Short mmCIF file of C-alpha atoms and ligand atoms in Angstrom, two decimals:
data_model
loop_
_atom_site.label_atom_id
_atom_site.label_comp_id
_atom_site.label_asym_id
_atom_site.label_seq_id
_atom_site.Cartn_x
_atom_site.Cartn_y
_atom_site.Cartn_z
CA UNK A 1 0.00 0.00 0.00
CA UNK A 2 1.29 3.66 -0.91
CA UNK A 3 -0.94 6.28 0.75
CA UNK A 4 -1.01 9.32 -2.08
CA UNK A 5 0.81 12.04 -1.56
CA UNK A 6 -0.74 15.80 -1.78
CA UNK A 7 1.18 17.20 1.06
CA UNK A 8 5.30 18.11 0.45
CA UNK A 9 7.00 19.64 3.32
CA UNK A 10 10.79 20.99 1.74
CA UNK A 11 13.39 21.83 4.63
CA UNK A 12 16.29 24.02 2.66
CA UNK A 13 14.55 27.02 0.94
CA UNK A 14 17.66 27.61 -0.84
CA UNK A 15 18.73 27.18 -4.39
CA UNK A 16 17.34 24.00 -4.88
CA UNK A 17 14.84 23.79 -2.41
CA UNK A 18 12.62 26.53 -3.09
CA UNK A 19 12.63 25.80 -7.14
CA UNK A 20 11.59 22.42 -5.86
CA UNK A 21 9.14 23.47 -3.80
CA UNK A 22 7.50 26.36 -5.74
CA UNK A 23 7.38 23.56 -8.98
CA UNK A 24 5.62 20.48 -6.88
CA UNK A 25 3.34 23.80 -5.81
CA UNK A 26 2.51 25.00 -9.34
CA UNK A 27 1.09 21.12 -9.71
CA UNK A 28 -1.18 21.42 -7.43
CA UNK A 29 0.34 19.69 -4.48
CA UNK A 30 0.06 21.89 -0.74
CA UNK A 31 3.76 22.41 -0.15
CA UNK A 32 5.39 23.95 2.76
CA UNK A 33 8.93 24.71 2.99
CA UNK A 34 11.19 25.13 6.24
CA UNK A 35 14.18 26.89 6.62
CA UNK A 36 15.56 28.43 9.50
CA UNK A 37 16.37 31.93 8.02
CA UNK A 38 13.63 34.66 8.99
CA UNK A 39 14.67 36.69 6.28
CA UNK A 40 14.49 34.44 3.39
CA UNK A 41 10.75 33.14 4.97
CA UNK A 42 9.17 36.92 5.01
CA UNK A 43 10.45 37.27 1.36
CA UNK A 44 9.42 34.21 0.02
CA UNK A 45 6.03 34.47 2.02
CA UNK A 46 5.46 38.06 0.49
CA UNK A 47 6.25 36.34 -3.09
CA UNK A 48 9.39 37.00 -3.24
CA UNK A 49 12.63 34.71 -4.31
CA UNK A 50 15.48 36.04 -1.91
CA UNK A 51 18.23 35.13 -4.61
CA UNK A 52 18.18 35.59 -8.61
CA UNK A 53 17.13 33.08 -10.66
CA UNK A 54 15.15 33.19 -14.23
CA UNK A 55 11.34 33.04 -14.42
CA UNK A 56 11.95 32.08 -9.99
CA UNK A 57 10.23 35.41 -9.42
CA UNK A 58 6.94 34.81 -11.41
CA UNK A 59 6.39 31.44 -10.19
CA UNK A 60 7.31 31.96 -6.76
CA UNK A 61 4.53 35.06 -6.49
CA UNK A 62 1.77 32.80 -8.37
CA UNK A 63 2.64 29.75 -5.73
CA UNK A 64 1.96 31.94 -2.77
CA UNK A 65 -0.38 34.20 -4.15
CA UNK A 66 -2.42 30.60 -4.53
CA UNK A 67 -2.10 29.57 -1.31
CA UNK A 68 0.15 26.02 -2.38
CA UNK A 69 3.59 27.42 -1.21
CA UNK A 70 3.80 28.91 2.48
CA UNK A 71 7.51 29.27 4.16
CA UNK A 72 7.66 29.00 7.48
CA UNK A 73 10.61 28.34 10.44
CA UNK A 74 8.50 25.20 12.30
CA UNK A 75 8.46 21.71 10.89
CA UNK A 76 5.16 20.52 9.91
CA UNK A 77 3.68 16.90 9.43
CA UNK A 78 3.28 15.87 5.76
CA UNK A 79 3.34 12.82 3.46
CA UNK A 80 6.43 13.55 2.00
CA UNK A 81 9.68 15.29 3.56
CA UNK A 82 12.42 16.83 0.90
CA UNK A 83 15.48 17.81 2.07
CA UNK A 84 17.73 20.33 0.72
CA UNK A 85 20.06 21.94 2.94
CA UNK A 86 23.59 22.71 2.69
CA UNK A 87 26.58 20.14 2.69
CA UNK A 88 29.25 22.33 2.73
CA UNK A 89 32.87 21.02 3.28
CA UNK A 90 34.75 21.78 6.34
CA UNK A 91 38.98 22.48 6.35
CA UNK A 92 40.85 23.22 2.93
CA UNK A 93 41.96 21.78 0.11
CA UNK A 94 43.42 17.84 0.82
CA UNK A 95 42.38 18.35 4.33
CA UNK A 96 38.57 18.69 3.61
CA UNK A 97 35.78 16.84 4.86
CA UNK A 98 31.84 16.53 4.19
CA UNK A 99 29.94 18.31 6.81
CA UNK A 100 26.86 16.61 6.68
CA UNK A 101 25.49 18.44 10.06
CA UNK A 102 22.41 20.38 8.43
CA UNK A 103 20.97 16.92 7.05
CA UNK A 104 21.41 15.63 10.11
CA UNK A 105 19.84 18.37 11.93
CA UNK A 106 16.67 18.29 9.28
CA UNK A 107 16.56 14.19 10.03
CA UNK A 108 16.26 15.28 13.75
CA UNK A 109 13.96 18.24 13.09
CA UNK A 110 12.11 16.07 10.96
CA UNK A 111 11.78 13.09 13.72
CA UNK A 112 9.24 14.34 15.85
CA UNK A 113 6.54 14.85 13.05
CA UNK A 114 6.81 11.62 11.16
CA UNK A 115 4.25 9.35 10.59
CA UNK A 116 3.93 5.90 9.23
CA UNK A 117 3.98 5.71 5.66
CA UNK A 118 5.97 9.03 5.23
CA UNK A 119 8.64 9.50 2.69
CA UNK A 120 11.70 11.15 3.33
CA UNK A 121 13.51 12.35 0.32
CA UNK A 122 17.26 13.31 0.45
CA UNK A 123 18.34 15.70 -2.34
CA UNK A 124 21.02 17.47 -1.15
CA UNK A 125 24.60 16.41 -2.50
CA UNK A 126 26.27 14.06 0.01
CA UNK A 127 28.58 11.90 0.44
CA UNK A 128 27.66 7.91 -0.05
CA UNK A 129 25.82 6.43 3.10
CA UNK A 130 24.16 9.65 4.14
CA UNK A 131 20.59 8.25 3.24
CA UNK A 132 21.63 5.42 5.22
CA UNK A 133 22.58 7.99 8.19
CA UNK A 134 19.33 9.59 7.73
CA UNK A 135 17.38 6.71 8.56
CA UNK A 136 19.54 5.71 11.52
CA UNK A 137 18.85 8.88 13.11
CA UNK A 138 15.27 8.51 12.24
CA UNK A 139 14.98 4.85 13.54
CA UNK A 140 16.39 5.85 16.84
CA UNK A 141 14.19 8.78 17.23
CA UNK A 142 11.15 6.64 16.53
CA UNK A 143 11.57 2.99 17.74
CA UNK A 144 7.73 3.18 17.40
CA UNK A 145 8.30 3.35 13.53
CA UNK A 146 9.81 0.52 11.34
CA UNK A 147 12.78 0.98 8.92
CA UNK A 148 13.94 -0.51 5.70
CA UNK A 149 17.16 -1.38 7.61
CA UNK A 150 15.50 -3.98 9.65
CA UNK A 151 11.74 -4.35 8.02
CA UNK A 152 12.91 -4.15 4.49
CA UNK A 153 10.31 -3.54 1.82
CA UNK A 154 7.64 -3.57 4.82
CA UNK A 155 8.52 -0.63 6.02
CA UNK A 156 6.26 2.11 7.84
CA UNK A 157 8.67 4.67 6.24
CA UNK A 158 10.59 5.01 3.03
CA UNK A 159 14.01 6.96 2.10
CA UNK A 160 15.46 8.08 -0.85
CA UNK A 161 17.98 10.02 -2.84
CA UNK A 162 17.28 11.85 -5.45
CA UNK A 163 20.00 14.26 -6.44
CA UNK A 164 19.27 17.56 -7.99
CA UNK A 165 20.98 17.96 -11.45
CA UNK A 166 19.80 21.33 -12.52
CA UNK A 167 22.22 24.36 -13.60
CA UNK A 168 22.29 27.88 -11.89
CA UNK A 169 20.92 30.03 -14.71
CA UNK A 170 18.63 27.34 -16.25
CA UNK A 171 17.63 25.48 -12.74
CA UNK A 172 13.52 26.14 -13.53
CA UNK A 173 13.77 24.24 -16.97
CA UNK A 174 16.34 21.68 -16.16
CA UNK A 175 14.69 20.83 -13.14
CA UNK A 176 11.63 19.53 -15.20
CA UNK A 177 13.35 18.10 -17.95
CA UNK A 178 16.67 16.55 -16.78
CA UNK A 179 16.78 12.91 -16.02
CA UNK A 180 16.77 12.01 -12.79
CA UNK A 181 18.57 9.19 -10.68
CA UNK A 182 16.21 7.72 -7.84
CA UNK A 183 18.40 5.81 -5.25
CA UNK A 184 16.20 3.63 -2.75
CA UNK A 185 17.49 2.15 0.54
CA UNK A 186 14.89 -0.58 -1.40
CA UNK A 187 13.74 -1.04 -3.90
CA UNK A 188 10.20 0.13 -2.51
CA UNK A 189 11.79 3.39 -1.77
CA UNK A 190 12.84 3.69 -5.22
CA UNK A 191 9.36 3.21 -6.86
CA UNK A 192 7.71 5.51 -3.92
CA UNK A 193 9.97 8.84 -4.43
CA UNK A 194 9.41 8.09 -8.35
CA UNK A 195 5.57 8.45 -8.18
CA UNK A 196 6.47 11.67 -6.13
CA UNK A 197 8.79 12.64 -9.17
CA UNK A 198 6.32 11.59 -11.66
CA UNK A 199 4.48 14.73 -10.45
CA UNK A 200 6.39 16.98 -12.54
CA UNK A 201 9.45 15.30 -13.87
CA UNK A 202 9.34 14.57 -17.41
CA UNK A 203 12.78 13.72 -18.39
CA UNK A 204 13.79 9.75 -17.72
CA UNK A 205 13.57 8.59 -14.17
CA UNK A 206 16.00 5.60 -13.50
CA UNK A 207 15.60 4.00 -10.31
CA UNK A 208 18.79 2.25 -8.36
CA UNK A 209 20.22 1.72 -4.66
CA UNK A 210 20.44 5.24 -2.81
CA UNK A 211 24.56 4.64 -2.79
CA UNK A 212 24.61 4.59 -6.18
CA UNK A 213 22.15 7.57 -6.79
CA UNK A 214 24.94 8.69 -3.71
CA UNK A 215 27.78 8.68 -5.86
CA UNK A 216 26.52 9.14 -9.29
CA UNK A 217 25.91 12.69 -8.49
CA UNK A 218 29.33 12.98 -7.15
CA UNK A 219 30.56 11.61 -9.87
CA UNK A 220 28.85 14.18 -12.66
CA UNK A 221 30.60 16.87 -10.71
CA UNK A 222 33.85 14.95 -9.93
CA UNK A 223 33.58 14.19 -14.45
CA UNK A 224 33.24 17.99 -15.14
CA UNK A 225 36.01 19.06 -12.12
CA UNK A 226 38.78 17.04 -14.12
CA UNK A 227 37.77 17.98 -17.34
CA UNK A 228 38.19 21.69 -16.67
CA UNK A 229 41.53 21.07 -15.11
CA UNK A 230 42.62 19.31 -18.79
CA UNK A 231 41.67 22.46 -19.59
CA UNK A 232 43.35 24.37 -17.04
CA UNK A 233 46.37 21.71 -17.08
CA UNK A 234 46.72 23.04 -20.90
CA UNK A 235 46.38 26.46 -20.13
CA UNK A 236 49.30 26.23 -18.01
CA UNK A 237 51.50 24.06 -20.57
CA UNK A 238 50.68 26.79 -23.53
CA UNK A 239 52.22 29.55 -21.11
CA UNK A 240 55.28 28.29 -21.14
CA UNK A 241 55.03 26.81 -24.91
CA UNK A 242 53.93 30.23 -25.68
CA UNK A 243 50.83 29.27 -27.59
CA UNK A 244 47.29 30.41 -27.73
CA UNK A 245 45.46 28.21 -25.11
CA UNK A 246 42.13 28.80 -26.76
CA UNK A 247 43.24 28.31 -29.98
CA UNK A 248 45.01 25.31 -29.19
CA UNK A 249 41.39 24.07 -27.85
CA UNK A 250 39.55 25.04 -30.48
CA UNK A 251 42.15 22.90 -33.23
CA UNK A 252 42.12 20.00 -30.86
CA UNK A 253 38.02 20.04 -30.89
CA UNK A 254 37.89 19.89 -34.33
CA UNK A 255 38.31 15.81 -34.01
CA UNK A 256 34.89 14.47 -33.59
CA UNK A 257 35.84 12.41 -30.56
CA UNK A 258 37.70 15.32 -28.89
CA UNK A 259 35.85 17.95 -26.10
CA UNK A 260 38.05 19.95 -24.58
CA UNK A 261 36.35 22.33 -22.32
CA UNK A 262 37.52 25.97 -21.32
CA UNK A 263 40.41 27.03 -19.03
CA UNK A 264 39.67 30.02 -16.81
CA UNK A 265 40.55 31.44 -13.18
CA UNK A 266 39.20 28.44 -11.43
CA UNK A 267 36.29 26.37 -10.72
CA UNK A 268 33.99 27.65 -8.30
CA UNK A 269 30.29 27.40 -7.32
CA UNK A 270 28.66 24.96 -4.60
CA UNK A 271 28.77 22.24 -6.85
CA UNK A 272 32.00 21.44 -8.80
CA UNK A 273 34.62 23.29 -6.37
CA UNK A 274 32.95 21.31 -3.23
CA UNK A 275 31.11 17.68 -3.99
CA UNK A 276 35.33 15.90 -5.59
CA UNK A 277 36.36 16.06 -2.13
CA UNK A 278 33.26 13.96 -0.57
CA UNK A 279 34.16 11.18 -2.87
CA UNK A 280 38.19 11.80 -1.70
CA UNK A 281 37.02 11.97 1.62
CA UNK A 282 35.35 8.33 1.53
CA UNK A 283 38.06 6.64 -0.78
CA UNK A 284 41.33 8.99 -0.41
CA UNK A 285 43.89 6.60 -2.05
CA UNK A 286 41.66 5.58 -5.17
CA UNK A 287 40.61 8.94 -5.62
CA UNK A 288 43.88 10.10 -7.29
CA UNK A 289 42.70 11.35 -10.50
CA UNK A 290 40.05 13.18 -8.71
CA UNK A 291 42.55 15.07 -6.12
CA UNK A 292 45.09 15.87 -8.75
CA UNK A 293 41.82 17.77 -10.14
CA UNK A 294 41.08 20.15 -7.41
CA UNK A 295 44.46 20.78 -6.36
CA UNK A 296 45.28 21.75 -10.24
CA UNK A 297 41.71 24.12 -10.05
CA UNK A 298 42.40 24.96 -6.86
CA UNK A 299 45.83 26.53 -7.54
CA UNK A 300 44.47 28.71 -10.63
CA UNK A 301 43.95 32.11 -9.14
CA UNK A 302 47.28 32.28 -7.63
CA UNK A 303 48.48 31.73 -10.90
CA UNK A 304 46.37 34.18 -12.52
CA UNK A 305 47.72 36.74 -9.73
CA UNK A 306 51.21 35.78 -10.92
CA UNK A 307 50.31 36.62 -14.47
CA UNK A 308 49.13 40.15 -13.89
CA UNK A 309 52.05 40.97 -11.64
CA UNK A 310 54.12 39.97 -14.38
CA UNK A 311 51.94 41.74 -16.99
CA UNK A 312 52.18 44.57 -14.69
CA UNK A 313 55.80 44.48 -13.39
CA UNK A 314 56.74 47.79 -15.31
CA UNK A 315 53.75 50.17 -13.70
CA UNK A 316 54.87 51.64 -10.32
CA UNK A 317 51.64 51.33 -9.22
CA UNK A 318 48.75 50.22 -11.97
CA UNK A 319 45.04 50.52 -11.50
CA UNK A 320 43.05 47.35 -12.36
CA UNK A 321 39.24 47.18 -13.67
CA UNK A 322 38.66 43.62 -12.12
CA UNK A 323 35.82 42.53 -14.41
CA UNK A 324 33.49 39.94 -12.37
CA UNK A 325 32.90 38.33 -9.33
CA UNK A 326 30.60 35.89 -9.73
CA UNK A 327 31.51 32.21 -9.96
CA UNK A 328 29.94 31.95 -13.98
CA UNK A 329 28.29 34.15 -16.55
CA UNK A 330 25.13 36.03 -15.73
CA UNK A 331 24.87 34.60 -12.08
CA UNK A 332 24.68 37.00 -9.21
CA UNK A 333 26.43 33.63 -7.09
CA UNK A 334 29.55 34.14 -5.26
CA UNK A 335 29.93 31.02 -3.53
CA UNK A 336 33.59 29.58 -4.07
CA UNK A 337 34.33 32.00 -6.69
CA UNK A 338 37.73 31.80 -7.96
CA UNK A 339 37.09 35.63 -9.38
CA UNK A 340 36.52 36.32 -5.55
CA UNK A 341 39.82 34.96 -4.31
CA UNK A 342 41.53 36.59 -7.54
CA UNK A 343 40.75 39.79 -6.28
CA UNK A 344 41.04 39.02 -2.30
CA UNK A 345 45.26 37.71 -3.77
CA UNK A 346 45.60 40.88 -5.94
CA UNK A 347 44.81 43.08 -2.52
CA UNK A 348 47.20 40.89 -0.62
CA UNK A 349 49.75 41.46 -2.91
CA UNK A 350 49.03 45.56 -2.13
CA UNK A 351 50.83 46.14 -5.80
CA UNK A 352 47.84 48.04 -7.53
CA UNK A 353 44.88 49.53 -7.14
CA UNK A 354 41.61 47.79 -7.78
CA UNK A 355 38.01 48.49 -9.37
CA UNK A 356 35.72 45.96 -9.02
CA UNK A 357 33.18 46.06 -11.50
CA UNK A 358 30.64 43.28 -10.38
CA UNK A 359 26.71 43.99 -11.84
CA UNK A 360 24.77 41.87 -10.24
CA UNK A 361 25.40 42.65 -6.87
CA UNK A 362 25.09 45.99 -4.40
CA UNK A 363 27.81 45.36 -2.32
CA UNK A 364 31.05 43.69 -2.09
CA UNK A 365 31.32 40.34 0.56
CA UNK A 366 33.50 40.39 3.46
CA UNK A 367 36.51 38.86 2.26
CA UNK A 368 36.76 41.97 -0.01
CA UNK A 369 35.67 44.50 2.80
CA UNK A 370 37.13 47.90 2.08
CA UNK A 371 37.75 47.28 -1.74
CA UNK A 372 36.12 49.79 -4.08
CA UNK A 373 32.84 48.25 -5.90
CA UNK A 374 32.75 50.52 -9.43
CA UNK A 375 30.67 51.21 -12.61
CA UNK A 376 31.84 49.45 -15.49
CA UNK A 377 32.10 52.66 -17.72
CA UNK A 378 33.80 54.53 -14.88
CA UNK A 379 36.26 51.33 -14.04
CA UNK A 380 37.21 51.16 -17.78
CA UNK A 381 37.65 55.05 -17.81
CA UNK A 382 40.28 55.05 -14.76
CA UNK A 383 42.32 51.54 -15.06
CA UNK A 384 45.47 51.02 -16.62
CA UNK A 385 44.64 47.20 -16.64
CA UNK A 386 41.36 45.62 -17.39
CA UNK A 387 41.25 41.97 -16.07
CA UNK A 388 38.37 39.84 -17.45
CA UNK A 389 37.38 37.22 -14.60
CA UNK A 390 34.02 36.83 -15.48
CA UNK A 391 32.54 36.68 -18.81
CA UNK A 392 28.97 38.01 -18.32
CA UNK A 393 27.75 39.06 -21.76
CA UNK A 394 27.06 42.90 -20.80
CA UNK A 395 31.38 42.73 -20.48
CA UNK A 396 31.38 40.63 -24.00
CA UNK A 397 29.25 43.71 -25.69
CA UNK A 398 31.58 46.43 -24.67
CA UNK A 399 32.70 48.83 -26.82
CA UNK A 400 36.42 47.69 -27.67
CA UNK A 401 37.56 51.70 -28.28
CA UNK A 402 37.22 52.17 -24.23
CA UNK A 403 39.84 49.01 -24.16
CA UNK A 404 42.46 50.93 -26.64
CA UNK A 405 45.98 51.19 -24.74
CA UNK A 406 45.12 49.26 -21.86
CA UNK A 407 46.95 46.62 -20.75
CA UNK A 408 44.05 43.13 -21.02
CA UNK A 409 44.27 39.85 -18.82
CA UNK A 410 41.30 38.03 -20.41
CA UNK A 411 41.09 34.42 -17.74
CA UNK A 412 37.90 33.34 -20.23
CA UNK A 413 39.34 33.95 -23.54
CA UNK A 414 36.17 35.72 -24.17
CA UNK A 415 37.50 38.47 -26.10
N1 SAJ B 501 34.09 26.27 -15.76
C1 SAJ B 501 35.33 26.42 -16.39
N2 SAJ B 501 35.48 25.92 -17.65
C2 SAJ B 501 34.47 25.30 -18.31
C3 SAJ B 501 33.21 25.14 -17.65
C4 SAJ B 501 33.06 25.65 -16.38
O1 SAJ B 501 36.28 26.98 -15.84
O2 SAJ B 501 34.67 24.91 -19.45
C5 SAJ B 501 33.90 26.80 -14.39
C6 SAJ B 501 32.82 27.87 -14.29
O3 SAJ B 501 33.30 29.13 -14.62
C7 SAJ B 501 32.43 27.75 -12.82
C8 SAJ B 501 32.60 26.27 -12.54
O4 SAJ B 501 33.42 25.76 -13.57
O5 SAJ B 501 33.32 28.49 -12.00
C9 SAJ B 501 31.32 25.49 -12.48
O6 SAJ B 501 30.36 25.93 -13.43
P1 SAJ B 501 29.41 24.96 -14.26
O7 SAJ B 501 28.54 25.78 -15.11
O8 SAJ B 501 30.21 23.92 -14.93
O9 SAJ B 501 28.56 24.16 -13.16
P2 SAJ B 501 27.66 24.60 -11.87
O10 SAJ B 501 28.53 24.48 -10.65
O11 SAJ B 501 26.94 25.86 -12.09
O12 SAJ B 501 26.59 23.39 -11.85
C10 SAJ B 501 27.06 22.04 -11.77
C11 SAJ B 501 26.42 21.24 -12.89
N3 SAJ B 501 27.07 19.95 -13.01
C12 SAJ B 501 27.54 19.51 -14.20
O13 SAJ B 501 27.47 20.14 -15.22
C13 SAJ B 501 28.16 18.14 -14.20
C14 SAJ B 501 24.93 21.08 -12.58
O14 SAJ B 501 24.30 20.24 -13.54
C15 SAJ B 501 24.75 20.48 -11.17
O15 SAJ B 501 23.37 20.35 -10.84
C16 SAJ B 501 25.37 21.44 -10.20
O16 SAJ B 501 26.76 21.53 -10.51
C17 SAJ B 501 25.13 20.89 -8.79
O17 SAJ B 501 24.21 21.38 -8.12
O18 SAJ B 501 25.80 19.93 -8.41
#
């Protein structure tokens, strides 16, 4: 028996969980998302997305507005539970772990409220056996409930993960369309968080174990981290070949088998930058391909620092238009963004004066505190140096006169 479910509560109102949760809305289902940040609950609550994301704003507004989507800070009962919070790392580079804290703390939060023949859903990225963990936590909690761990496919509740696959920038269309990997502790699981899926969902569903679903995601992100360092890796070779690294790219790509994606100043994001080390952290001598990765991304905006000093070695004191923040093009995200420690390195270094030109935000973030946030037109007007970090197409449309006689560091090969 599967009771039907027309009730969603989503803890993590972030990102992914409030696309999630505004989408399941939008289909009719009552949804009510939990997060434990006031602010982000009065916005969303007054129809409001409290971060930037296309076509979010209109849909969130028409959710609430209907009555389907509510935010609030208390965990309610409901058939189905999605969680979406944070799994950040903790500690740097080689030395970093998965913190897995804020699913554990939803599991907990989530305890008291559960009822037999609930769902819990995990989406959040995380490192393989936190499903399993989940339901540990749960099982103690609630010895009056049964578990897949000991009842197997009779059990009163169900767990899942179902990783979220969707891309910053395109997360409302992708998030309906992608295929989707449905991991079940059994196979029960599997075929219950599918129907919930089913809801809206219309690229391929492929069910498996939830370690698998675990890793697979890990692995997607792990796939794209080492192909940008080839990438990087080549950039790095052509500077001391002295060739065109994006020219060399774009000859090698002509072979049909060959896709050689971009070099820049790093790899940042939540994603990419973060989810390599989980697998490391579970599987640290196998994982070699993987580390060498990271560490070669990791080490990018040091280098790039090292390029404009020696771009810049014969100014006595240059001032540099630093062109982006962001982590990619057109995002207002600044979450691991190698741009960000590019400029934090360049202000270390105390050699130049700096102009950040960032559009899509107000006001610079901490580790930049007392740095000067500028107008493009004005940056372009006073700098010496114009370093491309970003390329956000309103910096791809300028007018290349206001560029004459300066001195360009283009990380994107975008001009
Ligand atoms: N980057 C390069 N060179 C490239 C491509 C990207 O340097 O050729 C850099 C970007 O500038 C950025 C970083 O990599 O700093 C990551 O950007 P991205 O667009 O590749 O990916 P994310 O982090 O926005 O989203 C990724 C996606 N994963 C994959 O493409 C395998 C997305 O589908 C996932 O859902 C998301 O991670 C996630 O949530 O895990």
């Amino acid at each position: 028996m599967s009771e039907p479910i027309t009730r969603i509560a989503v803890i993590g109102l972030g990102y992914i969980g409030l696309p999630t949760a505004a989408v399941f809305a939008s289909n009719g289902i009552d949804v009510v998302g939990i997060d434990v940040n006031d602010a982000a609950i009065a916005s969303i609550n007054a129809g409001r997305p409290h971060f930037g994301e296309p076509n979010l704003d209109a849909l969130v507004r028409r959710v609430v507005e209907s009555g389907k989507l509510r935010a609030t800070a208390t965990m309610e009962p409901a058939d189905a539970f999605i969680i979406a919070v944070p799994t950040p790392i903790t500690g740097h580079g080689i030395a970093s772990q998965p913190d897995i804290s804020y699913v554990e703390a939803a599991a907990r939060a989530i305890a008291p409220v559960l009822a037999r023949g609930n769902l819990v859903i995990l989406e959040s990225t995380s490192p393989v056996g936190t499903t399993e963990r989940i339901a540990d936590i749960l099982a103690e909690l609630r010895p009056d409930l049964s578990f897949p761990a000991t009842a197997g496919e009779l059990a009163d509740i169900q767990l899942a993960h179902c990783p979220e696959r969707v891309l910053p920038g395109r997360i409302l269309e992708e998030v309906v369309n992608n295929a989707r990997v449905i991991g079940g502790i059994t196979r029960k699981c599997a075929q219950r968080a599918l129907l919930l899926y089913k809801i809206f969902v219309r690229g391929e569903c492929r069910l498996t174990s939830a370690r698998t679903a675990e890793l697979a995601k890990l692995s997607e992100n792990a796939y794209r981290d080492v192909n940008i360092a080839f990438a990087n890796e080549l950039a790095n070779i052509c500077d001391v070949l002295d060739i065109n690294v994006w020219d060399l790219i774009r000859m090698a790509n002509l072979h049909p088998r060959v896709n050689i994606l971009q070099p820049g100043p790093g790899v940042g994001g939540h994603c990419i930058a973060v989810d390599p080390w989980f697998i490391v952290a579970r599987a640290p001598d196998e994982a070699k391909l993987i580390t060498t990765a990271r560490l070669i991304n990791d080490a990018r905006p040091a280098q790039i620092v090292g390029k404009v000093a020696e771009k810049t070695g014969h100014l006595a004191r240059p001032t540099i238009a630093c062109l982006g923040l962001s982590y990619k093009r057109d995002v207002d995200d600044l979450r691991e963004s190698p741009a960000v420690e590019v400029v934090r390195l360049l202000a270390e270094a105390h050699f130049a004066d700096l102009l950040i030109v960032e559009p899509h935000i107000t006001h610079l973030p901490a580790a930049l505190s007392g740095l000067t946030l500028a107008d493009f037109d004005q940056a372009l007007a006073k700098s010496d140096v114009v370093l491309l970090l970003v390329d956000h197409m309103s910096f791809l449309r300028v007018d290349r006169a206001k560029l004459s006689g300066k001195i360009i560091i283009d990380t994107r090969g975008a001009w």
